[in-house]
PDB file of C-alpha atoms in Angstrom:
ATOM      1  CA  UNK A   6       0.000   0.000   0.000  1.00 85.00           C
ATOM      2  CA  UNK A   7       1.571   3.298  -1.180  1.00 88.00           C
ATOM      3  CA  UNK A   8      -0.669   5.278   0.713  1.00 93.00           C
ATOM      4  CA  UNK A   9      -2.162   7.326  -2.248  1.00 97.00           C
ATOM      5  CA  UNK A  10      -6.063   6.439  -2.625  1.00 97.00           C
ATOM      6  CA  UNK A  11      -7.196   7.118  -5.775  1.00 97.00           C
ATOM      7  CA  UNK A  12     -11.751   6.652  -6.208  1.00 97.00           C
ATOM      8  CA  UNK A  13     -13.570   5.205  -7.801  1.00 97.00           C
ATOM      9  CA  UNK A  14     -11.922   1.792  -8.868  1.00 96.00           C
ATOM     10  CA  UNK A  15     -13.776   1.445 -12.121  1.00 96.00           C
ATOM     11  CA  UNK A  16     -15.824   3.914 -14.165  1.00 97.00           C
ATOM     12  CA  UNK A  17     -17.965   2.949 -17.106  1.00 97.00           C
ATOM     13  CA  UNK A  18     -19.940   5.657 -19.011  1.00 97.00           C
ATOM     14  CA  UNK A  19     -20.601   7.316 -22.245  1.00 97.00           C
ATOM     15  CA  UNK A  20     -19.286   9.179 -24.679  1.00 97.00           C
ATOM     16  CA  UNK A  21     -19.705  13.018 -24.382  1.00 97.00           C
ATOM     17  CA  UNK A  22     -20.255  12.309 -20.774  1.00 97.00           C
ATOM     18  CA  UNK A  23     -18.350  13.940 -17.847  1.00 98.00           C
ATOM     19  CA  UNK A  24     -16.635  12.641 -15.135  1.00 98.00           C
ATOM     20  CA  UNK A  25     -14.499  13.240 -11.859  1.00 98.00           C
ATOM     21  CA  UNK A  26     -11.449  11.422 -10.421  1.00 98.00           C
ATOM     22  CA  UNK A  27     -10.278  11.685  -7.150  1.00 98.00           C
ATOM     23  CA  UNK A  28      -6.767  11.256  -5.656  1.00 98.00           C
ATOM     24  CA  UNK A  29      -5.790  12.062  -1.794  1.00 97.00           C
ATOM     25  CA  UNK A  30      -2.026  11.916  -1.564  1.00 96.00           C
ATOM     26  CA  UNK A  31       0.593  10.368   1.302  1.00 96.00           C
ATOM     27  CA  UNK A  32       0.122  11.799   4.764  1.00 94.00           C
ATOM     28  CA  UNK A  33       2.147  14.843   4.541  1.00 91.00           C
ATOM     29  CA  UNK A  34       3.228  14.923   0.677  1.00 92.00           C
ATOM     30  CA  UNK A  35       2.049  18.265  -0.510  1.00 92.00           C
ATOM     31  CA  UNK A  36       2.542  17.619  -4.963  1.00 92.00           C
ATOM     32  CA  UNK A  37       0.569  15.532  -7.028  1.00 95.00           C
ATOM     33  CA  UNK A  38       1.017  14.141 -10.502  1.00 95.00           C
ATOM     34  CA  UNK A  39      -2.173  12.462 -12.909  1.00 97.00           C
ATOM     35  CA  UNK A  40      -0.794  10.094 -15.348  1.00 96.00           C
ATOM     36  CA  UNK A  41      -2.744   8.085 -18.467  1.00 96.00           C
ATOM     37  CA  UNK A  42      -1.718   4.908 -19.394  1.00 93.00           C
ATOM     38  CA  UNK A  43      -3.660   3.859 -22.880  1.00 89.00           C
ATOM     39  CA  UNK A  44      -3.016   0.321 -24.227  1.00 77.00           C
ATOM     40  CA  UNK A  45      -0.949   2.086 -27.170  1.00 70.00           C
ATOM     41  CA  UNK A  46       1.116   5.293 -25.525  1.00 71.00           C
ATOM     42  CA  UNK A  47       2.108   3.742 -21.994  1.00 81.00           C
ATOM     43  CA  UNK A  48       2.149   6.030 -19.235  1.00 91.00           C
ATOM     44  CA  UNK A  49       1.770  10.119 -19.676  1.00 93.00           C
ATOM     45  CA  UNK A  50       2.490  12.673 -17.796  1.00 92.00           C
ATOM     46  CA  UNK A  51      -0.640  14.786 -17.840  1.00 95.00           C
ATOM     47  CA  UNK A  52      -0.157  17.347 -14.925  1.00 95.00           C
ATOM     48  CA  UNK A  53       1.050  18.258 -11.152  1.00 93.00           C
ATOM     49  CA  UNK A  54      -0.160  20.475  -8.689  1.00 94.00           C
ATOM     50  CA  UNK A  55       1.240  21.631  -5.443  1.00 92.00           C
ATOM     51  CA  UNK A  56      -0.082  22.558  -2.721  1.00 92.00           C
ATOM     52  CA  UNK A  57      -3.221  23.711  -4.533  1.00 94.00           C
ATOM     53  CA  UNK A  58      -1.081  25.613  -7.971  1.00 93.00           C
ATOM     54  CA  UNK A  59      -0.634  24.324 -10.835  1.00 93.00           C
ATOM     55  CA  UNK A  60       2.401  23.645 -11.478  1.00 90.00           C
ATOM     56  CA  UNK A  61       3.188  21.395 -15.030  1.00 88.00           C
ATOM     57  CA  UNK A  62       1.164  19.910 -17.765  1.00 90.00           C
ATOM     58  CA  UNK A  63       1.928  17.682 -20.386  1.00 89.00           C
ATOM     59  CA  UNK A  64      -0.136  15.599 -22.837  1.00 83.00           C
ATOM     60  CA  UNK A  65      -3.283  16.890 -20.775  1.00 93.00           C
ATOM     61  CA  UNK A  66      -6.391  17.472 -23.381  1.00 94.00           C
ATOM     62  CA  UNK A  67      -8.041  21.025 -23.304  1.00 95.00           C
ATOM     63  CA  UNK A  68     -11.206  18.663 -22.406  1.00 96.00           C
ATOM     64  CA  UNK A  69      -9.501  17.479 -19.583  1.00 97.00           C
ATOM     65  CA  UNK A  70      -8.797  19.228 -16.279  1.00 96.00           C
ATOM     66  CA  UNK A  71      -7.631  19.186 -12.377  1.00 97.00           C
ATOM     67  CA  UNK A  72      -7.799  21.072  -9.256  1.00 97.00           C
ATOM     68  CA  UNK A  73      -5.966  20.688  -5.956  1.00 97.00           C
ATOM     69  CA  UNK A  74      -8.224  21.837  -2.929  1.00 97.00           C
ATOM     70  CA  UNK A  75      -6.914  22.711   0.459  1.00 96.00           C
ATOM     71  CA  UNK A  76      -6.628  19.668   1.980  1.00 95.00           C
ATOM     72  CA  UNK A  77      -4.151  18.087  -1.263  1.00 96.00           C
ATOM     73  CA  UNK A  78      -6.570  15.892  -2.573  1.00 97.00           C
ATOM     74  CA  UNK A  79      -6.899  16.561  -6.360  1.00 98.00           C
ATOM     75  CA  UNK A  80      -9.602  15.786  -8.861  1.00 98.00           C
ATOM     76  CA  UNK A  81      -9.433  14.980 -12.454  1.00 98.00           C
ATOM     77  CA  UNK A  82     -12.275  16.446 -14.438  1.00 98.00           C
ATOM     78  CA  UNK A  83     -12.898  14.453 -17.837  1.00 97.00           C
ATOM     79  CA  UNK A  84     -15.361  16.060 -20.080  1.00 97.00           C
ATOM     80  CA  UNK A  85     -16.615  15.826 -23.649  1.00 97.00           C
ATOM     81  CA  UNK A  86     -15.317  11.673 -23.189  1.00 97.00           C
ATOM     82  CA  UNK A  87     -14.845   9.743 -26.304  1.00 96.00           C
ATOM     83  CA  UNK A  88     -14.128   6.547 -27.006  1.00 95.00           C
ATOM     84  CA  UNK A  89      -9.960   6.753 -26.711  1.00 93.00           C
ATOM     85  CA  UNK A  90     -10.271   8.118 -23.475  1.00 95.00           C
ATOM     86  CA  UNK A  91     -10.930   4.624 -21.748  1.00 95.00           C
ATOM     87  CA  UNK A  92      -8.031   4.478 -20.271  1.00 95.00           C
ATOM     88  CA  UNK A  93      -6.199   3.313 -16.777  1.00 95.00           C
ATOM     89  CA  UNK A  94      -5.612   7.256 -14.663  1.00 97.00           C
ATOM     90  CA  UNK A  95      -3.141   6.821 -11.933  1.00 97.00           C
ATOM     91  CA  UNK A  96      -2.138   9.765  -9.652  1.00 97.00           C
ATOM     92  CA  UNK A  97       0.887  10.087  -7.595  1.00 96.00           C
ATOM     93  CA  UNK A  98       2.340  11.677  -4.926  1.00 94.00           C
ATOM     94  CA  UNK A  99       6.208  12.985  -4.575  1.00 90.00           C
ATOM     95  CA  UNK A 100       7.361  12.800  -1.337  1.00 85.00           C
ATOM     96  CA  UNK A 101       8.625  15.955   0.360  1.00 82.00           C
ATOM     97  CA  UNK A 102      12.286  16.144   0.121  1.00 79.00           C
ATOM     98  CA  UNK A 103      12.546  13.346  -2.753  1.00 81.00           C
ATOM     99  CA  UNK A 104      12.417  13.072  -6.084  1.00 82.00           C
ATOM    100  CA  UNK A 105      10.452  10.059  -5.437  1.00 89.00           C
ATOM    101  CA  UNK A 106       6.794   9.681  -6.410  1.00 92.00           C
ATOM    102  CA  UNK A 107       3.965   6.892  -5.464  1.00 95.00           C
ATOM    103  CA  UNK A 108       1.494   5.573  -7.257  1.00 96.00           C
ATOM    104  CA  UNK A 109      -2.481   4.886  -6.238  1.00 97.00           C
ATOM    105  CA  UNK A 110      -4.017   1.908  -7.174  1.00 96.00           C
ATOM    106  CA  UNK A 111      -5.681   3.836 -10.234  1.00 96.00           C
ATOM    107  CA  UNK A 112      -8.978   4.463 -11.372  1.00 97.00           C
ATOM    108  CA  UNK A 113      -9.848   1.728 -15.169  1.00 96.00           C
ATOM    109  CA  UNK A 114     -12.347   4.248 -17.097  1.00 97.00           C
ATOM    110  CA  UNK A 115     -14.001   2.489 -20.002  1.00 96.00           C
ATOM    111  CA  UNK A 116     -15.761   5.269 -22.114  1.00 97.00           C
ATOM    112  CA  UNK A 117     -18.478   2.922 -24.182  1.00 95.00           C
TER     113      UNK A 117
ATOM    114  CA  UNK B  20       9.995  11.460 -29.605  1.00 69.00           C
ATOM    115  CA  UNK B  21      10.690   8.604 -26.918  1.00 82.00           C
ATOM    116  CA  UNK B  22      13.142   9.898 -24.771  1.00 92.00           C
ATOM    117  CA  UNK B  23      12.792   6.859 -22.505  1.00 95.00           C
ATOM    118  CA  UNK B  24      13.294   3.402 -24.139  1.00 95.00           C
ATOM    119  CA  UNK B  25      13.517  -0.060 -22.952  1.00 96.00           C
ATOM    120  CA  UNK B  26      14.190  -2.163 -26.083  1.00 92.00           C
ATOM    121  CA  UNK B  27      13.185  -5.752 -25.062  1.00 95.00           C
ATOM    122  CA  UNK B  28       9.642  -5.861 -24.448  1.00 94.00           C
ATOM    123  CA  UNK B  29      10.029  -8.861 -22.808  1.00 97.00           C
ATOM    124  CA  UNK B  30      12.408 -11.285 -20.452  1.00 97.00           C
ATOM    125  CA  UNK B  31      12.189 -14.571 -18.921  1.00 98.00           C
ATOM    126  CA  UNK B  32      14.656 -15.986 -16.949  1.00 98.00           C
ATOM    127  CA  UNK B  33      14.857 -18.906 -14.917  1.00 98.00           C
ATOM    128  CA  UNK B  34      14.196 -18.620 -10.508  1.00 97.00           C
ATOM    129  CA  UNK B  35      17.726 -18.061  -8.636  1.00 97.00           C
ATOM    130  CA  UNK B  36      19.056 -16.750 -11.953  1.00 98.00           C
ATOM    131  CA  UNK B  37      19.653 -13.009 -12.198  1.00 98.00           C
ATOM    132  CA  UNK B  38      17.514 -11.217 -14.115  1.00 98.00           C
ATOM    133  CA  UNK B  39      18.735  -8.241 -15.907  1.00 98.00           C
ATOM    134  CA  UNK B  40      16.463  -5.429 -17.221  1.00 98.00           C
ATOM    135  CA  UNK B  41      17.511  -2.529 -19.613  1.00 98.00           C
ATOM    136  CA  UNK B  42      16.738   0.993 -20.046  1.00 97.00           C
ATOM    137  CA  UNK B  43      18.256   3.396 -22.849  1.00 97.00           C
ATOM    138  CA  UNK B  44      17.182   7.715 -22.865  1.00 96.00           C
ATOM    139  CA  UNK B  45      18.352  10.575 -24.753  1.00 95.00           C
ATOM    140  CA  UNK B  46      17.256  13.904 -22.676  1.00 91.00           C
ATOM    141  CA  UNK B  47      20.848  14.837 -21.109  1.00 90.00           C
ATOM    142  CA  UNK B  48      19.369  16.987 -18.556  1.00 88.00           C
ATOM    143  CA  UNK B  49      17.678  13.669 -16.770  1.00 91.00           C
ATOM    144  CA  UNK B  50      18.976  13.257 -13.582  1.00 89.00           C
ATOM    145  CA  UNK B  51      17.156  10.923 -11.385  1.00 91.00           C
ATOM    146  CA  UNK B  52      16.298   7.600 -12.485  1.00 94.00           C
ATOM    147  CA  UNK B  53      13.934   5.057 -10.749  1.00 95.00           C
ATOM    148  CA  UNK B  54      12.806   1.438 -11.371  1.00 97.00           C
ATOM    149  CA  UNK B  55       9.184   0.205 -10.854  1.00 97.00           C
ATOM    150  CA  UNK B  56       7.079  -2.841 -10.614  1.00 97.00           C
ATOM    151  CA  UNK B  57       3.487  -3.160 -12.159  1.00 94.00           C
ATOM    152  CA  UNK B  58       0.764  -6.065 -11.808  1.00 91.00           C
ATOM    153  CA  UNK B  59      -2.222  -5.647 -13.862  1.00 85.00           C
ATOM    154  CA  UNK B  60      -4.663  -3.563 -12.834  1.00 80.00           C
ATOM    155  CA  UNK B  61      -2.293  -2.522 -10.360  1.00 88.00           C
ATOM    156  CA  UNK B  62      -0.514   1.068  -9.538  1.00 93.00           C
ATOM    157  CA  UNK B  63       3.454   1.275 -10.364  1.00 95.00           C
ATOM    158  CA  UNK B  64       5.141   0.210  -7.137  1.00 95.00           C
ATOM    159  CA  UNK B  65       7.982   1.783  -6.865  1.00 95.00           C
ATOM    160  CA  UNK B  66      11.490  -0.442  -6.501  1.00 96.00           C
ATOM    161  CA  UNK B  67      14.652   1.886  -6.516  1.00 96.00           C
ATOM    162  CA  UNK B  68      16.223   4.964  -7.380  1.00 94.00           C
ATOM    163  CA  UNK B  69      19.496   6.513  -8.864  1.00 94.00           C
ATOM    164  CA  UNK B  70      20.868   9.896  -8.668  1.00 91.00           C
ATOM    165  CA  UNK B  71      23.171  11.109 -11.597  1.00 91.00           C
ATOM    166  CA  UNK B  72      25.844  11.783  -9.232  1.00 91.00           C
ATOM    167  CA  UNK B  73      26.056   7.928  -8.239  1.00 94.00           C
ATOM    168  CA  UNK B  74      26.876   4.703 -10.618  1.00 95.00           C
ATOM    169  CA  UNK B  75      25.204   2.340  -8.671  1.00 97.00           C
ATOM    170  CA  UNK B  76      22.147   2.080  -6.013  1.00 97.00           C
ATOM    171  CA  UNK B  77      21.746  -1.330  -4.292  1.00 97.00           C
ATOM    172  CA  UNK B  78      18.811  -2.542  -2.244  1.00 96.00           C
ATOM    173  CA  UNK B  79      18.413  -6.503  -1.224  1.00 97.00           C
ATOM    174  CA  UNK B  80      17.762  -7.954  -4.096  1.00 97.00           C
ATOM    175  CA  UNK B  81      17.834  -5.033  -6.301  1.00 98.00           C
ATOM    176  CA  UNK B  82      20.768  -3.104  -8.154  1.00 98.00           C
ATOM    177  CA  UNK B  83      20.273   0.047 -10.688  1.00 98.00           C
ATOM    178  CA  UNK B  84      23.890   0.821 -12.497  1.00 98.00           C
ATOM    179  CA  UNK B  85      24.280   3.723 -14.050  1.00 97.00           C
ATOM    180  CA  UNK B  86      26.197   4.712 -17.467  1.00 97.00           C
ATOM    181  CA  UNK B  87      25.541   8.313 -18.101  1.00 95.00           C
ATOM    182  CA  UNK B  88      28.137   8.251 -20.677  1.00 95.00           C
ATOM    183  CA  UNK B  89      26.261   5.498 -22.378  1.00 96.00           C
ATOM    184  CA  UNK B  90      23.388   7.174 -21.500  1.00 96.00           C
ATOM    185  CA  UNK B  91      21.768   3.751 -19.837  1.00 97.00           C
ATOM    186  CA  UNK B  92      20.819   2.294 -17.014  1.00 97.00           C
ATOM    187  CA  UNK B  93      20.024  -1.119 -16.075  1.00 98.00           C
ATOM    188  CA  UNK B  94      17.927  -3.035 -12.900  1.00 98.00           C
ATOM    189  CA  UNK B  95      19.963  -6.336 -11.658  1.00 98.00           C
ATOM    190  CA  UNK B  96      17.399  -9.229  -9.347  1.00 98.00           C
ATOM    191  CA  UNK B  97      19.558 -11.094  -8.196  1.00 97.00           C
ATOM    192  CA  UNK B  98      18.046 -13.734  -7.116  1.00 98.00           C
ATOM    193  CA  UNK B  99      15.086 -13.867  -9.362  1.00 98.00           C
ATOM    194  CA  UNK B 100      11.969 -15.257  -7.936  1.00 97.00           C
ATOM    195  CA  UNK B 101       8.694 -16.152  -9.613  1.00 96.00           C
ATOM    196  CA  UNK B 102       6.943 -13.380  -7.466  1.00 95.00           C
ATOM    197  CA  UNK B 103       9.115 -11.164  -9.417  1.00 97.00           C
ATOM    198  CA  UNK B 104       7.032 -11.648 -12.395  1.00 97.00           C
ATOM    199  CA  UNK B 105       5.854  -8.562 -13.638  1.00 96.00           C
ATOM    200  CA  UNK B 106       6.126  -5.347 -15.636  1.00 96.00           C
ATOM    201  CA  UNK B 107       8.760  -2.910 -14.628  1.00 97.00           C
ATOM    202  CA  UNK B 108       9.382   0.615 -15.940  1.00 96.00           C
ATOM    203  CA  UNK B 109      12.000   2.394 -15.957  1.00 96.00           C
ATOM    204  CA  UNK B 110      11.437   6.283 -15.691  1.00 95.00           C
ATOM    205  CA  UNK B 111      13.465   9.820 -15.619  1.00 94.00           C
ATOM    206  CA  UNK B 112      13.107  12.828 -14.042  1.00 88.00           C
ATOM    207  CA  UNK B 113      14.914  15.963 -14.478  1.00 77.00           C
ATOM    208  CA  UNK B 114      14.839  19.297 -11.833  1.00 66.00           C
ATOM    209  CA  UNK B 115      17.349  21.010 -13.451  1.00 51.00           C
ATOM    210  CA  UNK B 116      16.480  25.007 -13.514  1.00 47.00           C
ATOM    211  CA  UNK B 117      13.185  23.543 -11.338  1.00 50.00           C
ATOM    212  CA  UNK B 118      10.698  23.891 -14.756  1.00 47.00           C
ATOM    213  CA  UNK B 119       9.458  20.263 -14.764  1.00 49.00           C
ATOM    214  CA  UNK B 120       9.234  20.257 -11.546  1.00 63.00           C
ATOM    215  CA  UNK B 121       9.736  16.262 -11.046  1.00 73.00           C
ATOM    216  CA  UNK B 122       6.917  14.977 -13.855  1.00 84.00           C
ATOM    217  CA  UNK B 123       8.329  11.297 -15.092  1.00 90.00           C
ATOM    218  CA  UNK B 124       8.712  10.217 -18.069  1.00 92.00           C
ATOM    219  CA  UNK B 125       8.598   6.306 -18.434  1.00 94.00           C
ATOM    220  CA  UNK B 126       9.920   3.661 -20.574  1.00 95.00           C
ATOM    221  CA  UNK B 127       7.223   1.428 -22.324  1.00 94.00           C
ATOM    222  CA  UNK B 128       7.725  -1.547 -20.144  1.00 94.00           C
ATOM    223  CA  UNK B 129       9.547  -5.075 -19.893  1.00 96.00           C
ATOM    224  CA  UNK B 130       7.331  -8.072 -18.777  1.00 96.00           C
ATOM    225  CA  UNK B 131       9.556  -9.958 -16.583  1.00 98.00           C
ATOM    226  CA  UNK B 132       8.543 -13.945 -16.665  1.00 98.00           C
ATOM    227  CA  UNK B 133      10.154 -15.755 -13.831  1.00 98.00           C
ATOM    228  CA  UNK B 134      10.017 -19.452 -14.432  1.00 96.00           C
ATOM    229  CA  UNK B 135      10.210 -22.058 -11.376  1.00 93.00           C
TER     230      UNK B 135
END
């Protein structure tokens, strides 16, 4: 157990529907990273926040988006989903003083 | 452009035997490496870690070398066990002048078989 919770398990919906991940980091780590892993393009950086800013993005889609709220969870906000969004979303959490991030169990989204 | 690459999708290797997993990148300005482990359906677990100022980082079973010259890096379990079957990803990180501010990037994964 990493200590980074990551809800819900499994998410099956529709296309042009909208969803919400959620990620609460390690006890005391204050950044947190979303990644994508697709069948075909591994896993993707698609962006960190700390302590509540933004503070990188990468491959992250305009449709896509993320908060961090006072207490260091984060959310993932997928809208607009199509089909090659079905994906496996894993956040992660760097500890303080490390370059050293953990993973959450990850969240399977199947966009039908 | 992949600037993380581990060539051999796959390995299998026999229990006791060592097992010996590659990794290959191209961004110069990496500077911290780090090996993980991945079950489907399952988050990366993270393994072990190498700083660009070291060659080597041992823990138990597991050993990260590092060639910077060569630009590569390479995860020695020694010895392998069947529990050790898996994926495992290597992945970079760079801080330098603090603008990525730690994001990885990651290899596209070995499957490691480990045969009784």
């Amino acid at each position: 157990d990493s200590g980074v919770t990551q809800t819900p398990k499994h998410l099956i919906t529709a296309t042009g529907q909208r969803v919400t991940l959620r990620c609460s980091p390690r006890s005391g780590d204050l950044s947190v990273y979303w990644y994508q892993q697709s069948l075909d393009q591994g896993l993707q950086f698609l962006i960190q926040y700390y302590n509540g800013e933004e503070r990188a993005k990468g491959n992250i889609l305009e449709r896509f988006s993320a908060q961090q709220f006072p207490d260091l969870h984060s959310e993932l906000n997928l809208s607009s989903l199509e089909l090659g969004d079905s994906a496996l979303y894993f956040c992660a959490s760097r500890e303080r003083g490390s370059d050293t991030q953990y993973f959450g169990p990850g969240t399977r989204l199947t966009v039908l | 452009d992949q600037q993380v690459k581990q060539n051999s999708p796959s390995l299998s290797v026999q229990e006791g035997r060592i097992s010996i997993l590659n990794c290959d990148y191209t961004n110069s300005m990496f500077d911290y490496f780090l090996w993980y482990k991945k079950y489907p359906a399952e988050g990366p677990t993270f393994l072990i870690s190498i700083s660009s100022i070291k060659d080597k980082n041992e823990d138990g079973r597991f050993t990260v070398f590092l060639n910077k010259s060569a630009k590569h890096l390479s995860l020695h379990i020694v010895p392998s066990q069947p529990g050790d079957s898996a994926v495992y990803f290597c992945a970079a990180n760079t801080n330098a002048g603090g603008t990525s501010y730690g994001k990885l990037t990651f290899g596209q994964g070995t499957i490691l078989t480990v045969h009784p």
